[in-house]
Short mmCIF file of C-alpha atoms in Angstrom, two decimals:
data_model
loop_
_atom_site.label_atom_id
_atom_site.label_comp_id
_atom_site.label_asym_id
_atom_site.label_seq_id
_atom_site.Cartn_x
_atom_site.Cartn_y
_atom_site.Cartn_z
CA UNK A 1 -3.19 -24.39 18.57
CA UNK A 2 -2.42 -28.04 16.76
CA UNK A 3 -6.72 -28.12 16.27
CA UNK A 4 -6.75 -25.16 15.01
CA UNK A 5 -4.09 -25.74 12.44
CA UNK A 6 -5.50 -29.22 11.73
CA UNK A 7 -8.60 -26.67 10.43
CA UNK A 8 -6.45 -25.56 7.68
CA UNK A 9 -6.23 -28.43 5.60
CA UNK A 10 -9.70 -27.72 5.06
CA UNK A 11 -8.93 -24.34 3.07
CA UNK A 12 -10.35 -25.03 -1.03
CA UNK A 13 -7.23 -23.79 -2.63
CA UNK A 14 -9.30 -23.66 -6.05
CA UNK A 15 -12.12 -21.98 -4.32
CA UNK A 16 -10.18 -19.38 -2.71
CA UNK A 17 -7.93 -18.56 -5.41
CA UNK A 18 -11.12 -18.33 -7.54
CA UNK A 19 -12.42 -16.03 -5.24
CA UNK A 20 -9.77 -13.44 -5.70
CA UNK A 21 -9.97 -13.69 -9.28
CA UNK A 22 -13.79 -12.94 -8.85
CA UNK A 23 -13.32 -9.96 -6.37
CA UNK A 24 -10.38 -8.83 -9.04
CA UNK A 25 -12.88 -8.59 -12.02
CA UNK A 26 -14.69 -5.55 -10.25
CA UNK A 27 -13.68 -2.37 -11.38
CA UNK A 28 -13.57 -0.51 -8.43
CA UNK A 29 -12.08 2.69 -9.24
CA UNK A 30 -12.30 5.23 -6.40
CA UNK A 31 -15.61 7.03 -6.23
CA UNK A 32 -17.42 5.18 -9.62
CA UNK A 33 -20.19 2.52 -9.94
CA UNK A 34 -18.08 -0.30 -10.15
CA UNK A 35 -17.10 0.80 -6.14
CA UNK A 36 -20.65 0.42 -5.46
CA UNK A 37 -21.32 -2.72 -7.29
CA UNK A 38 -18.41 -4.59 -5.55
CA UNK A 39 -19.98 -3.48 -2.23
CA UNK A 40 -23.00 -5.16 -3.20
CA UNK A 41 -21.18 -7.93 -4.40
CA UNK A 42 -19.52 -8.26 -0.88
CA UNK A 43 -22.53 -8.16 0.81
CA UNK A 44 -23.87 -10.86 -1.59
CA UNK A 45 -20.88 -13.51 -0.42
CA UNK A 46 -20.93 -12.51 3.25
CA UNK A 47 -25.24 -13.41 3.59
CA UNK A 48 -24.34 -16.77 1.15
CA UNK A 49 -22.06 -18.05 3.82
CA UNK A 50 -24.64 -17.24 6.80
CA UNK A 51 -23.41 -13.53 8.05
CA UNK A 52 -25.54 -10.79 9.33
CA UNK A 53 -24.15 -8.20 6.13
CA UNK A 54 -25.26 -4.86 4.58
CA UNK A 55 -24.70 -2.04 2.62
CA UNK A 56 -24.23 0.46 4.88
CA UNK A 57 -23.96 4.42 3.91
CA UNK A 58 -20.66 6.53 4.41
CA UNK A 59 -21.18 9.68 1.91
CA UNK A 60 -21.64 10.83 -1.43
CA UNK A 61 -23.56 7.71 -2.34
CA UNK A 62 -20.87 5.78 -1.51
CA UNK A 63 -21.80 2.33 0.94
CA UNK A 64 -19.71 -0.04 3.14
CA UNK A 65 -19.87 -3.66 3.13
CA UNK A 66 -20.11 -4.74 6.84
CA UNK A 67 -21.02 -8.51 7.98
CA UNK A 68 -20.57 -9.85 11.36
CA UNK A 69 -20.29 -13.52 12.17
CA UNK A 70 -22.21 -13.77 15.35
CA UNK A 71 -20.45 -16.03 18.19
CA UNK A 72 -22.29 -17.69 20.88
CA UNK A 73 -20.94 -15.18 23.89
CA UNK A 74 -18.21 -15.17 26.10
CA UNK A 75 -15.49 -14.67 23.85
CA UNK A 76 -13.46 -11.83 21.92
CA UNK A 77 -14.41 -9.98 19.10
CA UNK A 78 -12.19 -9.55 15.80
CA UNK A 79 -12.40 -7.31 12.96
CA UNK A 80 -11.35 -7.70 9.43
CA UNK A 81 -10.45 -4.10 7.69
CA UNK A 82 -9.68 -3.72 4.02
CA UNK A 83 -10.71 -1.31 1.24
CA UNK A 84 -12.84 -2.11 -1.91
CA UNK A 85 -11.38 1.09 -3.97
CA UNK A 86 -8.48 0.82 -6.10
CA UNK A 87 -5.51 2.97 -7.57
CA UNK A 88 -6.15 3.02 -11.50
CA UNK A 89 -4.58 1.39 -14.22
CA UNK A 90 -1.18 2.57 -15.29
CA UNK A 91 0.98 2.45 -18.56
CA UNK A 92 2.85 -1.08 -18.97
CA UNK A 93 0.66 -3.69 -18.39
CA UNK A 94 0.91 -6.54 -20.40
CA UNK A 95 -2.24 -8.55 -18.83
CA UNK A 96 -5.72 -7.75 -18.74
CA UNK A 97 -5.67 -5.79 -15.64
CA UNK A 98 -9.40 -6.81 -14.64
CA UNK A 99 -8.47 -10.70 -16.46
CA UNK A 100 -8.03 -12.29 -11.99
CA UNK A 101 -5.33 -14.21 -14.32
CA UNK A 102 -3.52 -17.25 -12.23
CA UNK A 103 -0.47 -19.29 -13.12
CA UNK A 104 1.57 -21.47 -10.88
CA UNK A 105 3.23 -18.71 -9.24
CA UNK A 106 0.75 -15.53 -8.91
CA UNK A 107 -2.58 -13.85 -9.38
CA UNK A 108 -2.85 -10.99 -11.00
CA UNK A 109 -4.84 -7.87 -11.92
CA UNK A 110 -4.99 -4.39 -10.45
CA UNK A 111 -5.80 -3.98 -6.90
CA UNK A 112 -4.72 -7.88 -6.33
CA UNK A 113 -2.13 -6.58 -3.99
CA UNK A 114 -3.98 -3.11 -2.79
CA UNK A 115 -5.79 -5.04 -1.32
CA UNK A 116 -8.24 -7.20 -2.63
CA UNK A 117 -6.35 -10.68 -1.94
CA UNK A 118 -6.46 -9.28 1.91
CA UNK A 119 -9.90 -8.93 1.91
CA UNK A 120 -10.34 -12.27 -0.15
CA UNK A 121 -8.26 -14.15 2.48
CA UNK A 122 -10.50 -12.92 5.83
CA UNK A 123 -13.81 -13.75 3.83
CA UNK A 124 -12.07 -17.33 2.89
CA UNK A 125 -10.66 -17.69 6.82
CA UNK A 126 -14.15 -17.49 7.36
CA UNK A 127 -15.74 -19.17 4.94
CA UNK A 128 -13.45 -22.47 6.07
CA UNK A 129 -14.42 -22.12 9.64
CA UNK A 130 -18.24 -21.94 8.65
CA UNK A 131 -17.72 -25.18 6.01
CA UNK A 132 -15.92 -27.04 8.85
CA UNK A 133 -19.00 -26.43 11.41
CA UNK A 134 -17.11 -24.58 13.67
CA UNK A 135 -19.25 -22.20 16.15
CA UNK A 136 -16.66 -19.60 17.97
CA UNK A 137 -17.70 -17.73 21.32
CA UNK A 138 -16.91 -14.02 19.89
CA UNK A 139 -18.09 -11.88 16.75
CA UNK A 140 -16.10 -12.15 14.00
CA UNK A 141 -16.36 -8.73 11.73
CA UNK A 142 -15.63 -8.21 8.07
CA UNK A 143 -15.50 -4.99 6.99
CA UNK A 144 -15.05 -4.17 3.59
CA UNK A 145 -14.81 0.21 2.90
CA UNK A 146 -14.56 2.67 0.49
CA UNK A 147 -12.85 5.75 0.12
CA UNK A 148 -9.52 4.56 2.17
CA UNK A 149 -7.49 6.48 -1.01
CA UNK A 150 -9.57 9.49 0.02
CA UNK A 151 -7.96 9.36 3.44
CA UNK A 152 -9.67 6.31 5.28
CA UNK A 153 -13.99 8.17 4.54
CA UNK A 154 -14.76 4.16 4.71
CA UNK A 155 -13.52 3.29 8.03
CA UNK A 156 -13.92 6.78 9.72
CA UNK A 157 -17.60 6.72 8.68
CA UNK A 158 -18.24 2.96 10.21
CA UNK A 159 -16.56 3.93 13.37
CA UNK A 160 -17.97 7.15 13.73
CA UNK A 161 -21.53 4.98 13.30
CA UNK A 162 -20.74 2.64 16.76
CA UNK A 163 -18.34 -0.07 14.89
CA UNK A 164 -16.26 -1.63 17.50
CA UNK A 165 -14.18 -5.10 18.29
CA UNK A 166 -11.87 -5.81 21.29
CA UNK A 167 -9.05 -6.90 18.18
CA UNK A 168 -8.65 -6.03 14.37
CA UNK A 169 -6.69 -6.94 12.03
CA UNK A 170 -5.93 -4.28 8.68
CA UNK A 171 -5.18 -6.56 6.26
CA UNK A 172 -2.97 -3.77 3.91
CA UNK A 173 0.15 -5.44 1.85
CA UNK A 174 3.18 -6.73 3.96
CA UNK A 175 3.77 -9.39 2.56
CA UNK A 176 2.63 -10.90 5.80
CA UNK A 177 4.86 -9.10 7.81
CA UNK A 178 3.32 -8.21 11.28
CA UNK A 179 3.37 -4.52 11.28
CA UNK A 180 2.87 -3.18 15.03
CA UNK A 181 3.41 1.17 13.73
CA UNK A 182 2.81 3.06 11.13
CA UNK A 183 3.54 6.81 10.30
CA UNK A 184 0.70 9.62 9.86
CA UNK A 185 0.85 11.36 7.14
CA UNK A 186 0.68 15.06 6.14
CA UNK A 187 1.29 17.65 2.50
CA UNK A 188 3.13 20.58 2.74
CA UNK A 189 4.16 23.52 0.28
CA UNK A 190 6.99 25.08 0.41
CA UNK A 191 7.43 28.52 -1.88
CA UNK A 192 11.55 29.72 -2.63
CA UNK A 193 11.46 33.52 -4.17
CA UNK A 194 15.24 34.73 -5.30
CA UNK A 195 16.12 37.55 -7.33
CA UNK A 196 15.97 37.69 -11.15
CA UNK A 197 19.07 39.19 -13.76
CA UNK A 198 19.62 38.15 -17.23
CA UNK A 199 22.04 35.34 -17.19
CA UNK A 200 25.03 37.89 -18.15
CA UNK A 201 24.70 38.84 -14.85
CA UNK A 202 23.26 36.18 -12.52
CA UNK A 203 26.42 36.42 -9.87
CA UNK A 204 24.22 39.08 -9.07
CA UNK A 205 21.05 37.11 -8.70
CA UNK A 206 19.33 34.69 -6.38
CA UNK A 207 18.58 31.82 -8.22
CA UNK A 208 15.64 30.03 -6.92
CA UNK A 209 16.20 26.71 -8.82
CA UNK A 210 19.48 26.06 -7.84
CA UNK A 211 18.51 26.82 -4.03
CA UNK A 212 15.80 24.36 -4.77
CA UNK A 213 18.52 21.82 -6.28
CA UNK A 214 20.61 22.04 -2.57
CA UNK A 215 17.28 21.92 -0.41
CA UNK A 216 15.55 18.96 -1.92
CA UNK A 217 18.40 16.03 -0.50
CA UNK A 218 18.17 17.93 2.83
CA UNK A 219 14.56 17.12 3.31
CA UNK A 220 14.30 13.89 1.83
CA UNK A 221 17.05 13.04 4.54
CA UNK A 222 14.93 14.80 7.01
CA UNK A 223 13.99 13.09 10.97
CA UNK A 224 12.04 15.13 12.87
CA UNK A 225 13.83 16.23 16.57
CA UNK A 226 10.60 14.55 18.56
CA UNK A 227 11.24 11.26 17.91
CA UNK A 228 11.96 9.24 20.46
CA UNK A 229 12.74 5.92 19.93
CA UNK A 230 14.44 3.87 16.90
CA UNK A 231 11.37 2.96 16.01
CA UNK A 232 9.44 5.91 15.58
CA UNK A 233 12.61 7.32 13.81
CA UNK A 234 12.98 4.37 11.38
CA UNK A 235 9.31 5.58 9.83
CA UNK A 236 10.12 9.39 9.96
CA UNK A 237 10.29 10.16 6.56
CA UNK A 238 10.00 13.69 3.92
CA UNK A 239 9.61 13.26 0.22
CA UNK A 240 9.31 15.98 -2.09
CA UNK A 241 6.80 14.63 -5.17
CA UNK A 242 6.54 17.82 -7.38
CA UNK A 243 8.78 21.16 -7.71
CA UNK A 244 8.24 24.03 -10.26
CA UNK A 245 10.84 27.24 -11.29
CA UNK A 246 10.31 30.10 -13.22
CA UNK A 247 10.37 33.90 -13.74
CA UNK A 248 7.73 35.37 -11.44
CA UNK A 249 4.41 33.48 -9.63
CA UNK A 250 3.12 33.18 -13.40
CA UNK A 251 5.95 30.65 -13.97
CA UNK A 252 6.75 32.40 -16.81
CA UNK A 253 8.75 29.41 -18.35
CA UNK A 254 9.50 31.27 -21.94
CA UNK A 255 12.04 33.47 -20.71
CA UNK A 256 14.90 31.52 -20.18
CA UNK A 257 17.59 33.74 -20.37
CA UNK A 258 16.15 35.17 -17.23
CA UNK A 259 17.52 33.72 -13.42
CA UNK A 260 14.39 32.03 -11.87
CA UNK A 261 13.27 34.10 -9.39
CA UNK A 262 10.67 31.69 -7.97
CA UNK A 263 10.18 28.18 -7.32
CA UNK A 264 6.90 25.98 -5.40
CA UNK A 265 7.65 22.47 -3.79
CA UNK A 266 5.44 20.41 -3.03
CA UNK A 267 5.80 17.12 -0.62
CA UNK A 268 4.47 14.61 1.89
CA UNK A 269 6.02 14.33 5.75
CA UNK A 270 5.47 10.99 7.75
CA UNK A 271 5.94 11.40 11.43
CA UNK A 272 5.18 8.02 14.50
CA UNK A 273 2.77 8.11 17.31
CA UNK A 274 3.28 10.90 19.97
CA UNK A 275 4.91 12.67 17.47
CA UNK A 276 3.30 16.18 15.90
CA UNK A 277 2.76 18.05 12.82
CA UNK A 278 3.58 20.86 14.67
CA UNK A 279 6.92 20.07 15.10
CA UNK A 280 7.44 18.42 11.76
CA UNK A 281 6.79 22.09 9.89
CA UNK A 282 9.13 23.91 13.12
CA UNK A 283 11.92 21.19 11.74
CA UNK A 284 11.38 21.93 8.14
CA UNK A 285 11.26 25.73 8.37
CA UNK A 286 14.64 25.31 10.55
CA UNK A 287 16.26 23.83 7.40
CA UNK A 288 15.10 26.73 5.35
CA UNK A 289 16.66 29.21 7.71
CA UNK A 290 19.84 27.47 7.01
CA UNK A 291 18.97 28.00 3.16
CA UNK A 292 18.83 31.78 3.73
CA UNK A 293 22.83 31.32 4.47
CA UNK A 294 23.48 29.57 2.12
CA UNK A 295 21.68 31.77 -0.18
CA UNK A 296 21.76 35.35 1.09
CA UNK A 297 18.71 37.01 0.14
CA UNK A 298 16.75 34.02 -0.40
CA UNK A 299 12.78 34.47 1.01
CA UNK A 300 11.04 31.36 1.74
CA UNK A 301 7.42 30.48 3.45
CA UNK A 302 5.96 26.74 4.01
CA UNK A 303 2.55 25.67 4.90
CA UNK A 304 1.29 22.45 5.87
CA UNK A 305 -1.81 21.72 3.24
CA UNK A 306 -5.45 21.70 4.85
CA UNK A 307 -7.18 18.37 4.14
CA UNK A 308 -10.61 20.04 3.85
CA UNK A 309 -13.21 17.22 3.10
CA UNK A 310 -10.27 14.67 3.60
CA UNK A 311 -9.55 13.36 6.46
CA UNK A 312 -5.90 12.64 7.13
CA UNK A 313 -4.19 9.27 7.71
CA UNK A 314 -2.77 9.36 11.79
CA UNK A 315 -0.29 7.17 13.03
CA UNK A 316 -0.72 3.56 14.58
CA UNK A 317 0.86 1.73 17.01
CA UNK A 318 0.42 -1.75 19.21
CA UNK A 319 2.74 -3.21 21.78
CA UNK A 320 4.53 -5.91 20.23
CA UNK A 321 3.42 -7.64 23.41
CA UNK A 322 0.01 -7.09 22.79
CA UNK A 323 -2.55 -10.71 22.34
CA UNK A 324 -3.50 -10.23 18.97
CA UNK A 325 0.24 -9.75 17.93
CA UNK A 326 1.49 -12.89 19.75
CA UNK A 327 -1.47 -14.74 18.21
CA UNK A 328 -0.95 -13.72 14.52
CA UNK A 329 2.87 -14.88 15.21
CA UNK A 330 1.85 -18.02 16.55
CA UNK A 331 -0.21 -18.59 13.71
CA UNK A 332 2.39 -17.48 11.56
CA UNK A 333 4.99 -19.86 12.95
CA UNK A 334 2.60 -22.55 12.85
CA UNK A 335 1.72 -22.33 9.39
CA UNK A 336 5.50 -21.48 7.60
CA UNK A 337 7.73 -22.69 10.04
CA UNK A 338 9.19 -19.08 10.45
CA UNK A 339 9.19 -16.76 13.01
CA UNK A 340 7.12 -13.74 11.55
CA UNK A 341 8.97 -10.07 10.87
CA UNK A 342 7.47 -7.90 13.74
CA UNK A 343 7.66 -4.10 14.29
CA UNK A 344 7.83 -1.03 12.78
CA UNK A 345 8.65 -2.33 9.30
CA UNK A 346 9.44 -0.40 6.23
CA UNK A 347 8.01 -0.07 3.34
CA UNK A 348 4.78 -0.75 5.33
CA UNK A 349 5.53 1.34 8.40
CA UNK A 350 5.39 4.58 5.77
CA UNK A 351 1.71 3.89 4.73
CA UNK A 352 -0.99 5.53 6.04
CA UNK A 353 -3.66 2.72 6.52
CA UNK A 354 -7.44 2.55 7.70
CA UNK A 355 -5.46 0.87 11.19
CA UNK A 356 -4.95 4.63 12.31
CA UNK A 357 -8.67 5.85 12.35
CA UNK A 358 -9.53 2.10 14.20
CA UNK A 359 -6.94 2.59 17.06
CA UNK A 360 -7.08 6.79 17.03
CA UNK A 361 -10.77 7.37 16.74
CA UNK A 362 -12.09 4.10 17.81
CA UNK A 363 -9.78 3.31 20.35
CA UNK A 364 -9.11 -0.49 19.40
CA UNK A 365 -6.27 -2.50 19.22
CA UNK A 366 -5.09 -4.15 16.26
CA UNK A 367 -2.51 -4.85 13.62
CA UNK A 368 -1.52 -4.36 9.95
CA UNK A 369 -0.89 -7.98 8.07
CA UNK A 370 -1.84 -8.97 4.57
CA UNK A 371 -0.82 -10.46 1.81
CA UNK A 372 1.22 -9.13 -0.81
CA UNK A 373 3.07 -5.59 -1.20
CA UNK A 374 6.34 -6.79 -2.91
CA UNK A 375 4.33 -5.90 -6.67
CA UNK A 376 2.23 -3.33 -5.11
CA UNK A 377 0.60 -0.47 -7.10
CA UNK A 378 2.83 -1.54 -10.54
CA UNK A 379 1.74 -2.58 -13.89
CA UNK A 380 1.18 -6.40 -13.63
CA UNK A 381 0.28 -6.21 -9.97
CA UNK A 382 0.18 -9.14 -8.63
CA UNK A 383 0.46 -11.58 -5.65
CA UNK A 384 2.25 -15.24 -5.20
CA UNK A 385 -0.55 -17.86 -4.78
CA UNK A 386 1.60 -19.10 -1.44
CA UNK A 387 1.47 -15.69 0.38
CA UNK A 388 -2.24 -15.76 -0.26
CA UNK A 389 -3.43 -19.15 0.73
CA UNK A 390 -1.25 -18.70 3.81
CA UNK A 391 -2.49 -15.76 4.68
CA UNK A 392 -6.03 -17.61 4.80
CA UNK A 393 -4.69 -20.35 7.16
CA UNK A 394 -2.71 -17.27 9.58
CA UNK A 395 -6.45 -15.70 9.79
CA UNK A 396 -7.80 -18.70 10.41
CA UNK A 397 -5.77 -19.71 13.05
CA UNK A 398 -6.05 -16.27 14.91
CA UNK A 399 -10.11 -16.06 14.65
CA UNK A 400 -9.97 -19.45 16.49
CA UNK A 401 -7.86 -18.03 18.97
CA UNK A 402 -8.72 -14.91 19.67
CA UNK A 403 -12.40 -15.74 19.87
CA UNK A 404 -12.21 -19.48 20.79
CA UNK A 405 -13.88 -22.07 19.63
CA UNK A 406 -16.86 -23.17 21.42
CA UNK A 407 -18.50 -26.38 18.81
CA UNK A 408 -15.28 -28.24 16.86
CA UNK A 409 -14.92 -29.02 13.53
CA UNK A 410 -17.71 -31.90 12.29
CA UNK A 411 -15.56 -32.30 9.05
#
């Protein structure tokens, strides 16, 4: 562990920070060119540093940027995960949101947090090792995808094609927290019909918006009865995002003298490992039973939303016991002189991240770290320059553990 950390002095602050800025400068909207181009450009760094990298194809013209860092045998394998697409600019920015600005305190630009400074820190882990002349016995793997805001396309596609490592890392914002579960994800719809008067005489009626009003704080308060630990609780979660009232299923919204009759919700569940959609919806359409007391005469129907093309986000989970976690703690300790926040960690334990389809589908064992989070998806995104540059010395730290070292350092 001390040789190892000794390898960190060796990180090019300038470099790496200049990196960032580089991989920040790519507009790499969802599903455009620019996604593509980055790719490319990704593929371009990874073979000018020595890896075995390519474009390779997921759908819709859309590529992957895989390398692999070949060891020498005998050790572990590690994989990098993070995604090349990015939310797009909102209202309120101030900076140039493609400007990879940097002052003493943070980089910015959009996508800095989600999650281009976790993919610039593995590629710079790397990088260092490679400068320094270190060989290591296991495959290191860098895999940079698309499509993770269309439901994790990217990653399901490269597993799907034979990607596998005996560790990963998914280096999503947490502010380098070590996140050990996550929450899947799923959209429902939930529809609220009433009965319609004119407003003279609405103690008659059943007014759909204000039974919408009472059952929107019970289901953001919602956890689901199969939980079964604190955990899994602690990232049970129901939001609604969009509700609409009116007269009728037209949403006739110029009569308002008339008692809404009709109302359509719209939200997102998040539910732990072991846990099932299943159950989620039996929970939610429990509550609305309780709304038909509360409103006698009150019809209501839910459905969970098909994802169609999309796949969904599951849930992930690693024992906090597990190698790879006690490694990136180590290296965590080692590095800030702090023990590192382990667990089932909110915010971050309510994403849905690329992590799920690696330990669901491909059956591997990993965890979610990476820099930034705090200024996540927010006009001047940004990251602090510390978080970032340690997050290149924590990766460093666990490649050369996890896959150990077989030729030291010649710098």
């Amino acid at each position: 562990m001390k040789e190892n950390f000794l390898l960190c002095k060796n990180v090019d602050e300038n470099d790496s920070l200049e990196i960032l800025a580089d991989m920040v400068r790519h507009k790499s909207y969802s599903e455009t060119p620019g996604e593509r181009k980055f790719a490319q450009r990704m593929v371009e760094l990874m073979r000018g540093i020595g890896l075995d990298a390519n474009l390779y194809p997921v759908e819709n013209g859309r590529f992957n940027a895989i390398g692999i860092w070949r060891g020498t045998g005998g050790g572990k394998s590690l994989l990098f995960n993070g995604h090349l697409d990015t939310n797009p600019v909102t209202e309120g920015w101030t900076l140039d949101p493609w400007g990879g600005e940097i002052d003493d305190n943070f980089i910015y630009g959009i996508g800095v947090s989600n999650m281009k400074a976790g993919n610039a820190a593995s590629f710079c882990a790397v990088r260092t090792l490679i400068q320094s002349g270190i060989r290591l016995k296991g495959d290191v793997i860098l895999t940079y995808v698309v499509g993770e805001l269309q439901g994790g396309v990217g990653t399901l596609s490269a597993v799907k094609q034979g990607l596998r490592a005996d560790y990963f890392i998914n280096c999503e914002p947490t502010d380098l927290k070590a996140i050990t579960m996550h929450a899947a994800s799923f959209i429902f719809h939930i529809e609220l019909e009433g009965i319609t008067r004119h407003l003279s005489k609405r103690e008659e009626a059943v007014d759909a918006i204000s039974a919408a009003c009472a059952l929107v704080p019970k289901l953001n308060a919602m956890i689901f009865s199969d939980a079964p630990t604190d955990d899994h609780r602690s990232i049970n979660r129901v939001h609604v995002g969009t509700i609409r009232g009116a007269l009728s299923r037209g949403f006739h919204e110029w009569r308002a003298p008339q008692v809404a009759d009709f109302v359509h919700i719209s939200g997102s569940g998040r539910y732990g490992p072991g846990q099932t959609e299943a159950q989620a919806l039996i929970d939610i359409k429990s509550v609305l039973t309780d709304m038909k007391s509360e409103f006698p005469g009150l019809k209501t129907r839910i459905w969970s939303e098909a994802s169609g093309a999309k796949p969904s986000m599951p849930a992930f989970e690693v024992a906090k016991d597990s190698r790879i976690v006690r490694v990136i703690n180590s290296a965590h300790l080692a590095v800030r002189g702090l023990k590192q926040d382990t667990g089932a960690i909110t915010p971050p334990g309510f994403y849905g991240t690329d992590a799920g389809h690696l330990f669901s589908e491909g059956g591997m064992e990993g965890i979610v770290c990476g820099p930034g989070g705090k200024y996540n998806t927010m006009p001047d995104e940004r990251v602090g320059r510390s978080d970032y540059l340690d997050m290149i010395r924590i990766y460093l730290m666990t490649v050369c553990d996890i896959c150990e070292v077989s030729q030291k350092s010649n710098v």
